[in-house]
Amino acid sequence: MKNNENKLSMDTLASLCKRRGFIFQSSEIYGGINGFWDYGPLGCELKRNVRETWWKNIVQNRENVVGLDASIIMHPKVWEASGHVGGFQDPMQTCQICKKHLRADQVWEGIKESAWFGSLVRAIEGVPDTNEVTFTGPSLLRWAIRDGKKLAPGLALVRNPQVTLSWLAEKANTTDTVNISCIDLIRHVATEQLAQTGLQTPCPHCGGPLTEPRQFNLMFETYVGAIKSEDHKTYLRPETAQGIFAQFGNVLATSRQKIPFGIAQIGKAFRNEINPRNYTFRSREFEQMELEFFVKPGTDQQWHEYWVEERMKWYQSIGLPAESLQKYVYKKEELAHYASACVDIMYNFPFGMQELEGIAARGDFDLSRHQQFSGKSMEYFNQETNEKFVPHVVEPSAGVDRIVLALLCNAYKEEWLGKDNQVLPAEPGKQPPEGFEARTVMRFHPKIAPVKVAVFPLLKNKPELVEKARGVFDTLQKWYPSFWDVAGAIGRRYRRQDEIGTPFCVTIDFDTLTNNTVTIRERDSMKQERIEISKLADKIHETLA
Ligand code: GAP
């Protein structure tokens, strides 16, 4: 179901994903584990298709990019050289009442999304994003002893209304109406007394006081071997990129590549995120597809522009519409000190425009650091020009899980379907009109759809139909992930395939037995066509380009 703004709710999507076997909560039988997800039978096909189209586009279809599959656990020095041991940190705050941990830079975002903030703003008839909210002491008190008690028991105004209100009044020099910004109001009602440190920012979950921010390293630590000591400590990789930099010399020596050339890798990465959120969007275990493209110093900008455009084209080729994508170009002051450019490719998720991939021109930072820490040369020697240099790198770095989530959000459609296949957009919360039925359809691009074709014998109790259909299924299955379904009316079988995004359904009927033709039905147009069995594979193949 989509909400009033016709935005897909993530709960609706998560429920379909669970019901049809795309995504499950990890360790669900034990209550789940926050920030970890499992991909079910359809989800892992979808994910494989994303990986495979990327690999084909980035590695197999280019002469100057080669692949690598590095280990997840590497020498701890790798992470010292890369800067992750010292610098891969987020500021964290902990609520002193509910004990939840929060990323300090996301606290206000959390407050604005919280039930108690909405309720408080409604109670005082404020407008959240204006700088002036008008309220009275009694209206705040009324809210505190009713809704506030349930929604934000940790808020100072709720725990100790008199103290909070009296110092608010003292500040405003009145007991009646006060005009301040909404943010200031929230910080006032979170503060019991004017502490030396000034106004408090409340916990988005319960309204309680937060600790001062402290730095939290996002790398998961582990120990190699039987002894758990500092000497044996290392980390699960927080990005795949460093495996590529560490093997730069070996790949260069064995692949006969010349600058410019790239090394690509797909694999798991792990980050102990403080706040995993938005379904699979920010997880603690996820997969990256990274390319390190090594270039001659001075050509960074031209290659950076090239890769941004290549990557934008790829997203559209897997079915994400141009209008759902955006480029965010980093301003100079937002760039890391060693980077000369960075562009994020963003997708318009139901929860906002968010990053799918970052494409950064990182100079020679990574190779130079590994050269310095390992003592091994990372220089490239150009025999034609007799030049020696540490190559610069352009890095397109994408998250598989985020791309899968974007594809799921983009594909999900609810429609009302009339008898003659007339389609109306479904209206949230309403039943379809007389003569219409609801259909949920995942409009995946055929290239990434987990199942390409479903095969149905018209009737399951006619052995000659079943046998003929089985022959068609066995042939198609050799080429494409296919689905066999004999249960229920054909219309219901179509609905089941629509819901998992199968682009084609093939029905074998009595005519098939005499003329070797079948009905092929297309998911989006719902058009049906009669074609020869021998032409089926080609027909499906045409759509996968
Ligand atoms: N080597 C560069 C690098 O790792 P990043 O922006 O931190 O850059 C690249 O990560 C991509 O990895 C992101 O654009 C995103 O798609 C994905 N990613 C990062 N953290 C993630 C998380 N916690 N959950 C899911 N995907 C994540």
mmCIF file with all atom_site columns, C-alpha atoms in Angstrom, residues 5-76:
data_model
loop_
_atom_site.group_PDB
_atom_site.id
_atom_site.type_symbol
_atom_site.label_atom_id
_atom_site.label_alt_id
_atom_site.label_comp_id
_atom_site.label_asym_id
_atom_site.label_entity_id
_atom_site.label_seq_id
_atom_site.pdbx_PDB_ins_code
_atom_site.Cartn_x
_atom_site.Cartn_y
_atom_site.Cartn_z
_atom_site.occupancy
_atom_site.B_iso_or_equiv
_atom_site.pdbx_formal_charge
_atom_site.auth_seq_id
_atom_site.auth_comp_id
_atom_site.auth_asym_id
_atom_site.auth_atom_id
_atom_site.pdbx_PDB_model_num
ATOM 1  C CA . GLU A 1 5  ? 1.476  11.039  -0.938  1.00 0.00 ? 5  GLU A CA 1
ATOM 2  C CA . ASN A 1 6  ? 1.323  7.802   -2.957  1.00 0.00 ? 6  ASN A CA 1
ATOM 3  C CA . LYS A 1 7  ? 4.650  6.746   -1.521  1.00 0.00 ? 7  LYS A CA 1
ATOM 4  C CA . LEU A 1 8  ? 5.320  3.075   -0.998  1.00 0.00 ? 8  LEU A CA 1
ATOM 5  C CA . SER A 1 9  ? 5.548  2.220   2.684   1.00 0.00 ? 9  SER A CA 1
ATOM 6  C CA . MET A 1 10 ? 8.599  0.155   3.535   1.00 0.00 ? 10 MET A CA 1
ATOM 7  C CA . ASP A 1 11 ? 6.396  -2.099  5.714   1.00 0.00 ? 11 ASP A CA 1
ATOM 8  C CA . THR A 1 12 ? 4.262  -2.976  2.669   1.00 0.00 ? 12 THR A CA 1
ATOM 9  C CA . LEU A 1 13 ? 7.365  -3.770  0.643   1.00 0.00 ? 13 LEU A CA 1
ATOM 10 C CA . ALA A 1 14 ? 8.957  -5.750  3.487   1.00 0.00 ? 14 ALA A CA 1
ATOM 11 C CA . SER A 1 15 ? 5.769  -7.762  3.873   1.00 0.00 ? 15 SER A CA 1
ATOM 12 C CA . LEU A 1 16 ? 5.720  -8.716  0.155   1.00 0.00 ? 16 LEU A CA 1
ATOM 13 C CA . CYS A 1 17 ? 9.443  -9.493  0.288   1.00 0.00 ? 17 CYS A CA 1
ATOM 14 C CA . LYS A 1 18 ? 8.914  -11.821 3.213   1.00 0.00 ? 18 LYS A CA 1
ATOM 15 C CA . ARG A 1 19 ? 5.729  -13.451 1.866   1.00 0.00 ? 19 ARG A CA 1
ATOM 16 C CA . ARG A 1 20 ? 7.236  -14.187 -1.554  1.00 0.00 ? 20 ARG A CA 1
ATOM 17 C CA . GLY A 1 21 ? 10.759 -15.087 -0.437  1.00 0.00 ? 21 GLY A CA 1
ATOM 18 C CA . PHE A 1 22 ? 12.844 -12.076 -1.429  1.00 0.00 ? 22 PHE A CA 1
ATOM 19 C CA . ILE A 1 23 ? 14.211 -10.939 1.950   1.00 0.00 ? 23 ILE A CA 1
ATOM 20 C CA . PHE A 1 24 ? 13.976 -12.352 5.483   1.00 0.00 ? 24 PHE A CA 1
ATOM 21 C CA . GLN A 1 25 ? 15.194 -10.960 8.767   1.00 0.00 ? 25 GLN A CA 1
ATOM 22 C CA . SER A 1 26 ? 18.419 -12.721 9.719   1.00 0.00 ? 26 SER A CA 1
ATOM 23 C CA . SER A 1 27 ? 18.051 -15.228 12.606  1.00 0.00 ? 27 SER A CA 1
ATOM 24 C CA . GLU A 1 28 ? 14.324 -14.532 12.677  1.00 0.00 ? 28 GLU A CA 1
ATOM 25 C CA . ILE A 1 29 ? 13.554 -17.637 14.755  1.00 0.00 ? 29 ILE A CA 1
ATOM 26 C CA . TYR A 1 30 ? 15.596 -16.082 17.577  1.00 0.00 ? 30 TYR A CA 1
ATOM 27 C CA . GLY A 1 31 ? 13.963 -12.676 17.306  1.00 0.00 ? 31 GLY A CA 1
ATOM 28 C CA . GLY A 1 32 ? 16.241 -11.333 14.552  1.00 0.00 ? 32 GLY A CA 1
ATOM 29 C CA . ILE A 1 33 ? 19.481 -9.384  14.775  1.00 0.00 ? 33 ILE A CA 1
ATOM 30 C CA . ASN A 1 34 ? 19.443 -5.694  13.947  1.00 0.00 ? 34 ASN A CA 1
ATOM 31 C CA . GLY A 1 35 ? 21.181 -4.700  10.730  1.00 0.00 ? 35 GLY A CA 1
ATOM 32 C CA . PHE A 1 36 ? 21.463 -8.179  9.190   1.00 0.00 ? 36 PHE A CA 1
ATOM 33 C CA . TRP A 1 37 ? 19.288 -9.619  6.414   1.00 0.00 ? 37 TRP A CA 1
ATOM 34 C CA . ASP A 1 38 ? 18.960 -12.886 4.491   1.00 0.00 ? 38 ASP A CA 1
ATOM 35 C CA . TYR A 1 39 ? 17.976 -13.094 0.841   1.00 0.00 ? 39 TYR A CA 1
ATOM 36 C CA . GLY A 1 40 ? 15.458 -15.852 0.108   1.00 0.00 ? 40 GLY A CA 1
ATOM 37 C CA . PRO A 1 41 ? 15.108 -17.908 -3.088  1.00 0.00 ? 41 PRO A CA 1
ATOM 38 C CA . LEU A 1 42 ? 13.891 -14.977 -5.212  1.00 0.00 ? 42 LEU A CA 1
ATOM 39 C CA . GLY A 1 43 ? 16.028 -12.343 -3.479  1.00 0.00 ? 43 GLY A CA 1
ATOM 40 C CA . CYS A 1 44 ? 19.253 -14.196 -4.113  1.00 0.00 ? 44 CYS A CA 1
ATOM 41 C CA . GLU A 1 45 ? 18.386 -14.566 -7.820  1.00 0.00 ? 45 GLU A CA 1
ATOM 42 C CA . LEU A 1 46 ? 17.644 -10.837 -8.008  1.00 0.00 ? 46 LEU A CA 1
ATOM 43 C CA . LYS A 1 47 ? 20.896 -10.005 -6.266  1.00 0.00 ? 47 LYS A CA 1
ATOM 44 C CA . ARG A 1 48 ? 22.861 -12.385 -8.519  1.00 0.00 ? 48 ARG A CA 1
ATOM 45 C CA . ASN A 1 49 ? 21.391 -10.669 -11.570 1.00 0.00 ? 49 ASN A CA 1
ATOM 46 C CA . VAL A 1 50 ? 22.525 -7.271  -10.261 1.00 0.00 ? 50 VAL A CA 1
ATOM 47 C CA . ARG A 1 51 ? 26.038 -8.591  -9.620  1.00 0.00 ? 51 ARG A CA 1
ATOM 48 C CA . GLU A 1 52 ? 26.194 -10.326 -12.987 1.00 0.00 ? 52 GLU A CA 1
ATOM 49 C CA . THR A 1 53 ? 25.066 -7.304  -15.042 1.00 0.00 ? 53 THR A CA 1
ATOM 50 C CA . TRP A 1 54 ? 27.604 -5.144  -13.188 1.00 0.00 ? 54 TRP A CA 1
ATOM 51 C CA . TRP A 1 55 ? 30.413 -7.646  -13.707 1.00 0.00 ? 55 TRP A CA 1
ATOM 52 C CA . LYS A 1 56 ? 29.545 -8.022  -17.383 1.00 0.00 ? 56 LYS A CA 1
ATOM 53 C CA . ASN A 1 57 ? 29.391 -4.255  -17.885 1.00 0.00 ? 57 ASN A CA 1
ATOM 54 C CA . ILE A 1 58 ? 32.489 -3.384  -15.849 1.00 0.00 ? 58 ILE A CA 1
ATOM 55 C CA . VAL A 1 59 ? 34.828 -6.368  -16.360 1.00 0.00 ? 59 VAL A CA 1
ATOM 56 C CA . GLN A 1 60 ? 33.828 -8.731  -19.144 1.00 0.00 ? 60 GLN A CA 1
ATOM 57 C CA . ASN A 1 61 ? 32.835 -6.110  -21.706 1.00 0.00 ? 61 ASN A CA 1
ATOM 58 C CA . ARG A 1 62 ? 36.037 -4.092  -21.284 1.00 0.00 ? 62 ARG A CA 1
ATOM 59 C CA . GLU A 1 63 ? 39.565 -4.943  -22.259 1.00 0.00 ? 63 GLU A CA 1
ATOM 60 C CA . ASN A 1 64 ? 41.087 -2.702  -19.626 1.00 0.00 ? 64 ASN A CA 1
ATOM 61 C CA . VAL A 1 65 ? 39.352 -3.946  -16.463 1.00 0.00 ? 65 VAL A CA 1
ATOM 62 C CA . VAL A 1 66 ? 40.200 -7.199  -14.667 1.00 0.00 ? 66 VAL A CA 1
ATOM 63 C CA . GLY A 1 67 ? 38.659 -8.873  -11.631 1.00 0.00 ? 67 GLY A CA 1
ATOM 64 C CA . LEU A 1 68 ? 39.848 -9.795  -8.161  1.00 0.00 ? 68 LEU A CA 1
ATOM 65 C CA . ASP A 1 69 ? 38.414 -11.786 -5.258  1.00 0.00 ? 69 ASP A CA 1
ATOM 66 C CA . ALA A 1 70 ? 40.396 -10.798 -2.161  1.00 0.00 ? 70 ALA A CA 1
ATOM 67 C CA . SER A 1 71 ? 39.979 -12.193 1.349   1.00 0.00 ? 71 SER A CA 1
ATOM 68 C CA . ILE A 1 72 ? 37.611 -10.502 3.794   1.00 0.00 ? 72 ILE A CA 1
ATOM 69 C CA . ILE A 1 73 ? 40.108 -10.649 6.640   1.00 0.00 ? 73 ILE A CA 1
ATOM 70 C CA . MET A 1 74 ? 43.432 -9.016  5.841   1.00 0.00 ? 74 MET A CA 1
ATOM 71 C CA . HIS A 1 75 ? 46.589 -8.011  7.672   1.00 0.00 ? 75 HIS A CA 1
ATOM 72 C CA . PRO A 1 76 ? 45.738 -5.315  10.257  1.00 0.00 ? 76 PRO A CA 1
#
